[in-house]
XYZ file of C-alpha atoms in Angstrom:
732
model
C 28.344 48.384 14.411
C 24.641 48.369 14.832
C 23.500 50.274 17.937
C 22.503 48.000 20.757
C 24.570 45.012 19.710
C 27.322 46.054 22.093
C 25.081 45.088 24.934
C 25.898 41.442 24.194
C 29.503 42.087 25.144
C 32.537 43.729 23.643
C 31.161 44.185 20.137
C 30.492 40.488 19.577
C 27.397 39.863 17.418
C 24.496 37.993 19.129
C 24.924 34.858 17.058
C 28.331 34.539 18.669
C 26.540 33.736 21.929
C 23.931 31.401 20.477
C 25.199 28.255 22.273
C 25.020 30.089 25.632
C 21.401 31.189 24.975
C 20.426 27.671 24.032
C 21.833 26.416 27.327
C 19.800 29.004 29.237
C 16.642 28.069 27.364
C 17.196 24.384 27.982
C 17.758 25.035 31.687
C 14.549 27.025 31.920
C 12.687 24.223 30.161
C 14.064 21.636 32.575
C 13.182 23.802 35.592
C 9.581 24.181 34.402
C 9.331 20.439 33.815
C 10.706 19.761 37.283
C 8.243 22.103 38.936
C 5.318 20.491 37.150
C 6.539 17.071 38.091
C 7.102 18.195 41.677
C 3.554 19.521 41.907
C 2.304 16.187 40.643
C 4.430 14.406 43.244
C 3.127 16.758 45.959
C -0.442 16.009 44.919
C 0.321 12.322 45.084
C 1.861 12.801 48.526
C -1.203 14.763 49.627
C -3.529 12.030 48.387
C -1.447 9.510 50.207
C -1.450 11.597 53.367
C -5.267 11.518 53.372
C -5.250 7.733 53.362
C -5.736 5.947 56.688
C -4.742 2.561 57.999
C -8.215 1.146 57.333
C -11.407 2.198 55.584
C -14.115 3.439 57.997
C -17.629 2.201 57.282
C -20.741 3.394 59.092
C -23.745 1.158 59.635
C -26.750 1.418 61.948
C -25.499 1.626 65.519
C -21.774 1.287 64.835
C -18.611 2.423 63.059
C -16.284 -0.251 61.648
C -12.811 0.112 60.144
C -12.054 -2.453 57.412
C -8.556 -3.523 56.344
C -7.625 -3.885 52.686
C -8.074 -7.670 52.937
C -11.598 -7.268 54.347
C -10.831 -7.985 57.990
C -12.188 -5.740 60.749
C -9.431 -3.703 62.360
C -11.665 -2.176 65.052
C -15.288 -1.420 65.766
C -16.921 1.308 67.834
C -20.452 0.933 69.173
C -22.303 3.628 71.101
C -25.436 2.475 72.938
C -26.967 5.921 72.354
C -26.983 5.190 68.601
C -29.295 2.268 69.270
C -31.746 4.166 71.438
C -34.595 1.956 72.641
C -33.318 -0.932 70.468
C -30.113 -1.276 72.518
C -29.259 -4.767 73.740
C -25.992 -6.510 74.494
C -25.220 -9.781 76.217
C -22.590 -10.230 78.878
C -19.605 -11.094 76.668
C -20.089 -7.916 74.588
C -21.012 -9.742 71.403
C -23.943 -8.082 69.716
C -26.853 -9.672 67.977
C -26.744 -9.643 64.204
C -29.238 -6.839 63.904
C -29.349 -3.578 62.040
C -32.339 -1.951 63.682
C -30.412 0.756 65.513
C -32.137 4.117 65.488
C -29.131 6.124 64.262
C -26.275 5.665 61.804
C -23.182 7.792 62.376
C -21.827 9.946 59.571
C -18.101 9.478 58.916
C -15.501 11.628 57.145
C -11.757 11.346 56.519
C -9.774 14.590 56.473
C -6.001 15.023 56.663
C -5.537 11.269 57.321
C -7.819 11.528 60.370
C -11.160 9.819 60.950
C -14.151 11.737 62.299
C -17.673 10.522 62.944
C -20.846 11.772 64.594
C -22.917 10.733 67.589
C -25.815 13.058 68.337
C -24.457 16.621 68.611
C -20.818 15.463 68.835
C -18.066 15.218 66.221
C -15.670 12.552 67.460
C -12.099 11.940 66.303
C -10.840 8.374 66.467
C -7.289 7.045 66.116
C -7.154 5.132 62.789
C -4.581 2.661 64.096
C -6.196 1.539 67.356
C -9.726 2.917 67.145
C -9.392 4.940 70.362
C -11.460 8.112 70.686
C -9.044 10.997 71.102
C -11.156 14.148 70.816
C -14.764 15.285 70.942
C -16.391 18.581 69.929
C -19.996 19.263 70.881
C -22.285 21.421 68.781
C -25.538 23.122 69.805
C -27.854 20.732 67.909
C -27.781 17.123 66.652
C -25.605 16.694 63.558
C -27.480 15.740 60.395
C -24.492 15.171 58.082
C -20.693 15.227 58.224
C -18.593 15.420 55.053
C -14.999 16.081 54.097
C -14.850 19.279 52.067
C -12.151 20.931 50.006
C -8.762 21.653 51.577
C -9.333 18.907 54.137
C -12.063 20.849 55.934
C -15.112 19.305 57.533
C -18.616 20.321 56.494
C -21.056 19.907 59.376
C -24.806 20.294 59.036
C -26.839 20.741 62.224
C -30.349 19.377 62.305
C -33.035 21.961 63.075
C -36.634 21.679 64.170
C -39.227 21.662 61.391
C -41.140 24.585 62.871
C -41.213 26.685 65.996
C -43.757 28.892 67.716
C -43.157 32.623 67.410
C -45.303 35.669 68.144
C -48.089 35.980 65.588
C -47.131 38.314 62.704
C -48.414 41.852 62.906
C -51.786 42.095 61.173
C -52.340 38.351 61.320
C -55.982 37.309 61.258
C -55.243 34.195 63.306
C -57.199 33.834 66.534
C -54.037 33.276 68.483
C -51.183 35.265 69.936
C -48.635 32.865 68.440
C -48.043 31.175 65.100
C -45.760 28.500 63.679
C -42.902 29.371 61.360
C -40.741 26.972 59.375
C -36.985 26.784 59.740
C -34.366 25.612 57.234
C -33.757 21.874 57.452
C -30.118 22.297 58.420
C -27.523 24.843 59.487
C -24.107 24.344 57.839
C -20.723 24.959 59.440
C -17.195 24.591 58.084
C -14.346 23.555 60.361
C -10.683 22.711 60.025
C -9.775 19.379 61.677
C -7.102 21.217 63.663
C -9.620 23.769 64.941
C -12.597 21.569 65.644
C -13.493 23.608 68.668
C -16.863 23.626 70.337
C -18.751 26.781 69.389
C -19.456 29.302 72.155
C -23.126 28.304 72.377
C -25.056 26.336 74.971
C -27.648 24.339 73.040
C -30.503 24.924 70.634
C -32.430 21.827 71.638
C -32.299 19.250 74.450
C -32.417 16.400 71.932
C -29.460 13.972 72.336
C -27.625 16.236 74.858
C -27.169 13.353 77.281
C -25.810 10.672 74.929
C -22.364 10.571 76.557
C -23.854 9.996 79.989
C -26.356 7.447 78.650
C -23.582 5.493 76.900
C -21.962 4.801 80.265
C -25.239 3.943 81.982
C -26.382 1.559 79.235
C -23.117 -0.351 79.188
C -23.688 -1.048 82.869
C -27.347 -1.942 82.458
C -26.453 -4.550 79.859
C -25.055 -6.489 82.838
C -27.166 -5.188 85.735
C -30.524 -3.874 84.477
C -31.078 -1.408 87.354
C -27.493 -0.138 87.546
C -26.421 2.250 89.038
C -29.541 2.436 91.237
C -28.768 -0.756 93.161
C -27.876 -1.301 96.815
C -25.839 -4.477 96.488
C -23.585 -6.225 93.963
C -21.886 -9.602 94.090
C -18.128 -9.552 93.717
C -18.393 -11.359 90.372
C -20.837 -8.825 88.958
C -18.811 -5.926 90.338
C -15.649 -7.273 88.681
C -17.407 -7.677 85.345
C -18.849 -4.175 85.536
C -15.461 -2.665 86.380
C -13.825 -4.646 83.573
C -16.398 -3.423 81.075
C -16.124 0.223 82.163
C -12.317 0.067 82.153
C -12.296 -1.201 78.583
C -14.773 1.495 77.569
C -12.688 4.164 79.331
C -9.517 3.125 77.519
C -11.357 3.284 74.194
C -12.916 6.686 74.912
C -10.770 9.127 76.858
C -13.363 11.916 76.414
C -16.158 10.316 78.473
C -15.788 11.028 82.211
C -18.850 8.966 83.124
C -17.059 5.636 82.673
C -14.756 6.476 85.581
C -17.742 7.741 87.548
C -19.489 4.399 87.016
C -16.395 2.575 88.252
C -16.494 4.752 91.364
C -20.143 3.860 91.918
C -19.359 0.122 91.665
C -16.572 0.464 94.233
C -18.804 2.465 96.573
C -21.608 -0.121 96.377
C -19.016 -2.724 97.338
C -17.880 -0.563 100.259
C -14.439 0.180 98.766
C -14.324 3.878 99.632
C -10.691 4.557 98.720
C -10.994 2.914 95.288
C -14.238 4.806 94.749
C -12.551 8.099 95.636
C -9.751 7.463 93.131
C -12.253 6.644 90.368
C -14.356 9.752 91.053
C -11.253 11.911 91.089
C -10.102 10.416 87.783
C -13.510 11.235 86.322
C -13.218 14.859 87.463
C -9.751 15.090 85.893
C -10.768 13.788 82.440
C -8.741 16.156 80.250
C -10.568 15.717 76.929
C -14.089 15.907 78.396
C -16.478 18.513 77.018
C -17.196 21.401 79.412
C -20.880 20.511 79.510
C -20.126 16.934 80.607
C -17.847 18.140 83.400
C -20.535 20.457 84.763
C -23.063 17.638 84.447
C -20.657 15.240 86.148
C -20.314 17.584 89.123
C -24.106 17.710 89.479
C -24.435 13.918 89.285
C -21.710 13.381 91.859
C -23.287 15.986 94.159
C -26.574 14.107 93.914
C -24.760 10.835 94.684
C -23.085 12.315 97.774
C -19.514 12.297 96.452
C -17.123 14.496 98.427
C -17.366 18.225 97.779
C -13.665 18.409 96.971
C -14.079 16.116 93.956
C -17.382 17.579 92.746
C -15.919 21.062 93.002
C -12.891 19.920 90.986
C -15.134 18.748 88.136
C -17.129 21.974 88.308
C -14.043 24.224 88.266
C -12.573 22.397 85.287
C -15.855 22.766 83.424
C -16.013 26.494 84.229
C -12.404 26.917 83.060
C -13.339 25.373 79.712
C -16.362 27.694 79.486
C -14.044 30.664 79.847
C -11.582 29.261 77.309
C -14.230 28.634 74.659
C -15.784 32.088 75.043
C -19.170 31.212 76.503
C -20.638 34.109 78.501
C -22.371 33.069 81.748
C -23.978 36.507 82.036
C -26.123 35.648 79.019
C -27.373 32.358 80.494
C -30.661 33.284 82.165
C -32.893 30.320 81.374
C -33.387 27.706 84.144
C -33.921 25.181 81.345
C -30.262 25.586 80.334
C -28.834 25.249 83.839
C -31.144 22.322 84.637
C -29.760 20.406 81.668
C -26.194 21.108 82.853
C -26.190 20.611 86.615
C -28.919 17.929 86.752
C -29.617 18.816 90.367
C -32.636 16.915 91.695
C -35.572 18.676 93.254
C -37.082 18.288 96.688
C -35.044 17.151 99.651
C -32.304 15.691 97.414
C -31.310 19.114 96.093
C -27.762 19.792 97.403
C -28.701 23.256 98.689
C -31.861 21.847 100.280
C -29.805 19.131 101.996
C -27.303 21.701 103.243
C -30.074 23.855 104.712
C -31.712 20.828 106.372
C -28.321 19.874 107.869
C -27.846 23.489 109.033
C -24.616 23.810 107.019
C -24.415 27.480 105.924
C -20.989 27.145 104.324
C -22.032 24.169 102.213
C -25.280 25.863 101.145
C -23.237 28.908 100.147
C -20.789 26.849 98.059
C -23.460 24.904 96.177
C -25.535 28.018 95.519
C -22.441 29.759 94.218
C -22.016 27.016 91.597
C -25.378 27.902 90.081
C -24.744 31.644 90.477
C -21.399 31.460 88.668
C -22.881 29.397 85.862
C -25.798 31.832 85.401
C -25.420 35.075 87.407
C -28.695 36.506 86.076
C -30.795 33.342 86.080
C -34.550 33.737 86.119
C -35.964 33.518 89.625
C -32.608 34.150 91.250
C -33.451 37.441 92.970
C -36.118 36.200 95.447
C -34.319 32.889 96.050
C -30.975 34.511 96.783
C -32.587 37.138 99.003
C -34.061 34.296 101.065
C -30.675 32.567 101.202
C -29.009 35.812 102.329
C -31.538 36.243 105.136
C -30.991 32.634 106.260
C -27.210 33.084 106.286
C -27.542 36.291 108.313
C -29.599 34.470 110.917
C -26.708 32.025 111.313
C -24.085 34.697 111.789
C -22.605 34.597 108.275
C -23.076 38.299 107.631
C -20.046 38.508 105.309
C -21.356 35.759 103.026
C -24.930 37.041 103.253
C -23.811 40.397 101.875
C -22.599 38.660 98.699
C -26.041 37.101 98.160
C -27.837 40.366 98.807
C -25.634 41.946 96.108
C -26.316 39.087 93.676
C -30.059 39.348 94.280
C -30.002 43.104 93.713
C -28.095 42.769 90.420
C -30.409 39.985 89.292
C -33.456 42.082 90.139
C -32.487 44.719 87.556
C -32.066 42.257 84.692
C -34.629 40.666 82.384
C -36.102 38.363 84.999
C -36.603 41.264 87.391
C -38.322 43.264 84.688
C -40.641 40.367 83.838
C -41.441 39.776 87.504
C -42.293 43.461 87.843
C -44.524 43.055 84.804
C -46.319 40.172 86.497
C -46.760 42.193 89.671
C -48.175 45.078 87.634
C -50.523 42.689 85.838
C -52.182 41.548 89.072
C -53.769 44.883 90.061
C -54.384 45.748 86.407
C -56.515 42.651 85.845
C -58.438 43.515 88.988
C -58.887 47.116 87.812
C -60.123 45.996 84.390
C -62.747 43.748 85.965
C -63.818 46.523 88.335
C -63.972 49.153 85.578
C -66.153 46.984 83.321
C -68.587 46.208 86.148
C -68.620 49.892 87.125
C -69.255 50.883 83.496
C -72.364 48.681 83.345
C -73.593 49.960 86.729
C -72.998 53.608 85.892
C -75.071 53.137 82.722
C -77.830 51.607 84.842
C -77.635 54.496 87.339
C -77.656 57.069 84.528
C -80.771 55.397 83.150
C -82.480 55.581 86.565
C -81.710 59.280 86.821
C -83.100 59.916 83.345
C -86.204 57.833 84.095
C -86.834 59.798 87.294
C -86.617 63.052 85.312
C -89.158 61.757 82.795
C -91.417 60.577 85.648
C -91.424 64.059 87.160
C -92.067 65.613 83.765
C -94.999 63.243 83.302
C -96.408 64.284 86.640
C -96.048 67.982 85.752
C -97.107 67.859 82.123
C -100.422 66.824 80.683
C -98.774 65.825 77.394
C -96.888 63.072 79.195
C -100.140 61.493 80.284
C -101.035 61.108 76.657
C -97.847 59.028 76.177
C -96.287 61.324 73.676
C -93.018 61.669 75.731
C -90.477 58.782 75.951
C -89.253 57.552 79.362
C -85.671 57.310 78.006
C -83.425 60.221 78.928
C -79.699 60.587 79.835
C -78.288 63.825 81.164
C -75.162 65.318 79.608
C -73.246 64.999 82.864
C -74.101 61.314 82.954
C -73.057 60.874 79.337
C -69.741 62.504 80.202
C -69.307 60.157 83.160
C -70.066 57.124 80.949
C -67.550 58.334 78.340
C -64.868 58.813 80.980
C -65.461 55.337 82.410
C -65.415 53.782 78.940
C -62.077 55.465 78.170
C -60.682 54.325 81.519
C -61.806 50.738 80.887
C -60.229 50.738 77.415
C -56.981 52.239 78.748
C -56.731 49.694 81.568
C -57.531 46.857 79.146
C -54.819 48.068 76.791
C -52.232 48.283 79.604
C -53.226 44.812 80.756
C -53.037 43.456 77.202
C -49.539 44.893 76.685
C -48.311 42.894 79.667
C -50.109 39.753 78.517
C -48.461 40.058 75.096
C -45.097 40.615 76.763
C -45.429 37.529 78.937
C -46.723 35.374 76.087
C -43.750 36.396 73.953
C -41.351 35.676 76.819
C -42.824 32.273 77.635
C -42.405 30.860 74.132
C -40.013 27.868 74.042
C -37.569 29.704 71.752
C -36.619 32.114 74.526
C -34.309 29.564 76.118
C -31.972 30.215 73.161
C -32.353 33.964 73.590
C -31.771 33.573 77.333
C -29.176 30.816 77.053
C -26.229 32.415 75.242
C -27.414 30.964 71.928
C -28.339 34.134 70.093
C -26.867 32.634 66.901
C -29.566 29.942 66.803
C -31.845 30.186 63.737
C -34.745 29.945 66.205
C -33.593 33.209 67.780
C -33.446 34.933 64.397
C -36.964 33.701 63.551
C -38.265 35.002 66.886
C -36.633 38.399 66.388
C -37.971 38.589 62.836
C -41.501 38.022 64.131
C -41.594 40.835 66.682
C -42.205 44.495 65.917
C -39.503 46.549 64.246
C -37.627 48.816 66.654
C -34.038 50.021 67.177
C -33.542 47.370 69.867
C -34.931 44.627 67.621
C -32.658 45.632 64.737
C -29.575 45.749 66.984
C -30.322 42.303 68.404
C -30.986 40.929 64.936
C -27.659 42.298 63.673
C -25.877 40.769 66.672
C -27.581 37.414 66.112
C -26.610 37.362 62.434
C -22.999 38.363 63.094
C -22.697 35.568 65.663
C -24.357 33.224 63.197
C -21.757 34.054 60.531
C -18.960 33.524 63.035
C -20.448 30.169 63.989
C -20.677 29.094 60.345
C -17.042 29.914 59.548
C -15.461 29.029 62.882
C -14.163 32.560 63.417
C -14.007 34.195 66.818
C -17.256 35.617 68.079
C -17.626 39.384 68.368
C -16.413 40.625 71.730
C -19.657 41.144 73.617
C -18.503 40.720 77.199
C -18.765 44.439 77.900
C -22.224 44.631 76.335
C -23.940 41.890 78.325
C -26.142 44.144 80.411
C -26.990 46.271 77.389
C -27.827 43.117 75.416
C -30.315 42.113 78.097
C -31.738 45.638 78.132
C -32.082 45.522 74.352
C -34.125 42.348 74.657
C -36.376 44.021 77.235
C -36.802 47.098 75.014
C -37.582 44.979 71.943
C -40.195 42.939 73.828
C -41.768 46.061 75.327
C -42.074 47.801 71.953
C -43.537 44.675 70.382
C -46.084 44.267 73.171
C -47.145 47.919 72.971
C -47.828 47.705 69.241
C -49.629 44.363 69.052
C -53.074 45.307 70.441
C -53.195 48.422 68.242
C -52.136 46.480 65.134
C -54.745 43.805 65.800
C -57.425 46.463 66.181
C -56.197 48.150 63.005
C -56.569 44.903 61.049
C -59.972 44.122 62.511
C -58.844 41.111 64.543
C -59.217 40.411 68.254
C -57.429 43.269 70.030
C -57.691 41.784 73.516
C -57.115 38.376 75.060
C -58.124 36.912 78.399
C -55.145 34.996 79.867
C -55.237 31.746 81.806
C -51.888 30.995 83.424
C -50.843 27.371 83.687
C -47.279 27.945 84.740
C -44.805 25.131 85.137
C -41.390 26.635 85.975
C -38.563 25.891 83.495
C -40.963 24.063 81.182
C -40.213 24.344 77.459
C -43.948 24.369 76.733
C -46.006 27.489 76.260
C -47.587 27.935 79.683
C -50.041 30.764 79.165
C -53.384 30.035 77.556
C -55.386 32.902 76.064
C -58.954 33.375 74.838
C -59.393 36.057 72.160
C -61.840 38.871 72.777
C -62.805 39.878 69.259
C -65.324 42.302 67.830
C -68.363 40.194 68.733
C -67.714 40.325 72.502
C -67.035 44.054 72.212
C -70.341 44.538 70.378
C -71.978 42.412 73.050
C -70.560 44.760 75.688
C -72.064 47.763 73.872
C -75.437 46.008 73.762
C -75.182 45.267 77.505
C -74.452 48.942 78.185
C -77.458 49.992 76.086
C -79.675 47.459 77.863
C -78.416 48.771 81.228
C -79.383 52.328 80.289
C -82.841 51.280 79.024
C -83.461 49.042 82.046
C -82.398 51.788 84.431
C -84.581 54.329 82.636
C -87.577 52.009 82.821
C -86.940 51.401 86.518
C -86.614 55.117 87.231
C -89.745 55.873 85.217
C -91.993 53.115 86.520
C -90.742 52.345 90.047
C -91.894 54.335 93.046
C -89.869 57.469 93.754
C -88.828 56.203 97.178
C -87.380 53.009 95.692
C -85.268 54.762 93.041
C -84.048 57.341 95.572
C -82.985 54.597 97.966
C -81.205 52.759 95.132
C -79.189 55.834 94.082
C -78.128 56.549 97.666
C -77.113 52.972 98.441
C -75.057 52.348 95.277
C -71.629 54.034 95.747
C -71.267 56.836 93.213
C -74.973 56.789 92.419
C -75.926 60.134 93.913
C -76.821 62.870 91.494
C -74.504 65.575 92.821
C -71.385 63.373 92.505
C -71.791 62.884 88.748
C -69.849 62.723 86.435
C -67.290 61.219 88.850
C -69.583 58.579 90.248
C -68.089 55.909 87.996
C -64.664 56.319 89.565
C -66.119 56.032 93.056
C -68.038 52.952 91.962
C -64.943 51.311 90.378
C -62.809 51.770 93.509
C -65.462 50.282 95.762
C -66.031 47.334 93.397
C -62.258 46.689 93.261
C -62.218 46.584 97.054
C -65.181 44.207 97.091
C -63.528 41.868 94.561
C -60.332 41.898 96.602
C -62.262 41.137 99.779
C -63.902 38.203 97.992
C -60.428 36.851 97.175
C -60.216 37.535 93.443
C -57.017 39.585 93.813
C -55.268 36.755 95.676
C -56.406 34.245 93.067
C -54.952 36.320 90.243
C -51.693 36.808 92.128
C -51.143 33.141 92.905
C -51.834 32.166 89.321
C -49.535 34.753 87.770
C -46.514 34.272 90.033
C -45.434 30.595 90.237
C -42.765 29.964 92.848
C -39.326 28.809 91.695
C -37.835 28.368 95.169
C -37.649 24.569 94.874
C -35.372 24.919 91.840
C -32.852 26.822 93.971
C -33.275 24.478 96.938
C -34.575 27.214 99.268
C -38.244 26.195 99.497
C -37.959 25.564 103.260
C -36.573 29.023 104.055
C -38.323 31.165 101.439
C -41.970 32.087 101.418
C -44.071 32.577 98.336
C -43.973 36.106 96.946
C -46.135 38.443 98.987
C -49.277 39.692 97.279
C -49.130 43.285 96.113
C -49.842 45.741 98.904
C -53.507 46.679 98.962
C -53.060 49.573 101.390
C -53.546 52.123 98.623
C -56.688 50.348 97.465
C -58.224 50.314 100.969
C -57.403 53.989 101.428
C -59.107 54.656 98.091
C -62.138 52.595 99.111
C -62.407 54.529 102.365
C -62.111 57.871 100.547
C -64.719 56.791 97.962
C -67.181 55.741 100.655
C -66.643 58.986 102.559
C -67.236 60.994 99.370
C -70.353 59.010 98.559
C -71.720 59.314 102.089
C -71.133 63.057 102.093
C -72.830 63.425 98.702
C -75.794 61.292 99.787
C -76.190 63.288 103.017
C -75.990 66.577 101.111
C -78.573 65.373 98.609
C -80.907 64.182 101.356
C -80.846 67.590 103.042
């Protein structure tokens, strides 16, 4: 027997088992065929599963679902898609027009219909056309498509260009420049995980569409609604009917119920109004941003605190769930767009203070503080609130606000406010040093001219005109050099702070200070500033958050690094500001700028104007100094001795025996004179705009106190004493 054949069984040759092998082969063939056929059936089932009850079609201003026989199954119209072209008559039939400003994008994924309105991706029930879910993104959506594996591809629309700090070495006569951004920012999402990203917003464009939808439905019937004092019963019924229908179609919009509450309240039906407002606050599918905004609107309208607080707490709970970090929200622009609190005497905190209601003022202020613990301008406002609460016996609550103000003071806003306070005396010192530099050159020229005059009187050769009247002593040259170095150093320190403030006040910083570090605007801003360890760390963080936003993954855990993130931003801005004047000088461009502050708190416009001081003004300054020396020398040479002596003794720092320190004496006295004339106060008021009205504490908080000038007046007194002593010594 051949070796190995026994493995087929008891010595039987393999051909004895041929029928059995054929059966096995046939079975394998049938199994393969079945699997292939099953895969085909599964694909067919999958294709069928992606089919919906009707075919969605988007057109300007509306989304329509068409049955197979061509009939309309349902239609959804959002007034915000029409913009200024919106119009509707009372029976909700729309004119046959197609001039709406926006057309929604629509996509079908996993047998579900999604479409876009502004920054929102909305899911609608294919059978009944009811809106069942809404996810808000940080910018308006440019396109929405169904991708592979039933995913959704979302492209966010970006600005064409933004202002960033001018590139290092730029020859532009400006501290800022425009940089282009990509047209869109693409994200990929699963329909089952269409969560809102943990970002606030990258632009204010179309952020209020949900609220405006509700308002415009009402204004189609009553043009001034909801700002009316009276409604007939017939109009009220029609408004309520319209809002009820809209609410049933869109369970994600809390403002429809709010509008119903407003109608009931205008009609004097307080209990029905309360139920409607409460239903609005309890809207389960509402976006967190809309709930916060709803609480602010209801506060403004005077709805009970219990209901407004309910809406606020539900919005804050959603913030925590989605991963947004309030500690990173520092821009008043962000919180203004959320709370929508009015200014002036309608501000809820302002009203509470006017009504002498400490507890209510505390509760409303806490809403803003919880939403943005380190908001810009919070430290002085909350200190004022704490003092007011203490005066009314609420020491326990006041302690909380003192603590909040102290923590806020050490964050970015506190650092920038310190920078502003440092800029005030620096600008004064620069002005004083430049004036003193010109005067000390003039005084040095007088001294030299007097020396030449005496030489002429003692030397016969001088009478023949062979000796020049121009002469500057070495001690005076040393004094001029010291003053010039001091003026340059003060100008540089002043310029560093101007660069820092200009960089901070760019519009893009509301993303950096609004928990939107992943915004492409933030990356462009960080790319434009000087390279430093802090800049690189922030840039890496921004890009990692950007990748997470693109893929829908969880953001990196940064909760424990919030304070360090803010400190990194401060360090990056400081390094950038320190390098900019030197780089501009290195490249032969204007190293210094004269600022003109035109501050409008929480404005998204650049509110610091600058005038470049290039090489020509610097050369002009050198010419002025030379002219001062020559003029002084001529005066000392030609004027009577008594006149020049009197001039040197009257001008602080002008006496001979105080040189080469006379320039310092002169600068201190000039700074005191400028302050006495009011220049210091003018600079201070321009550089430090008050933000108290934003926090509702304008009636209890005073404007920031000017920097203490005690040190300056002590210096002026010391300088005058030194000058008087030197003049007396010289006279005797």
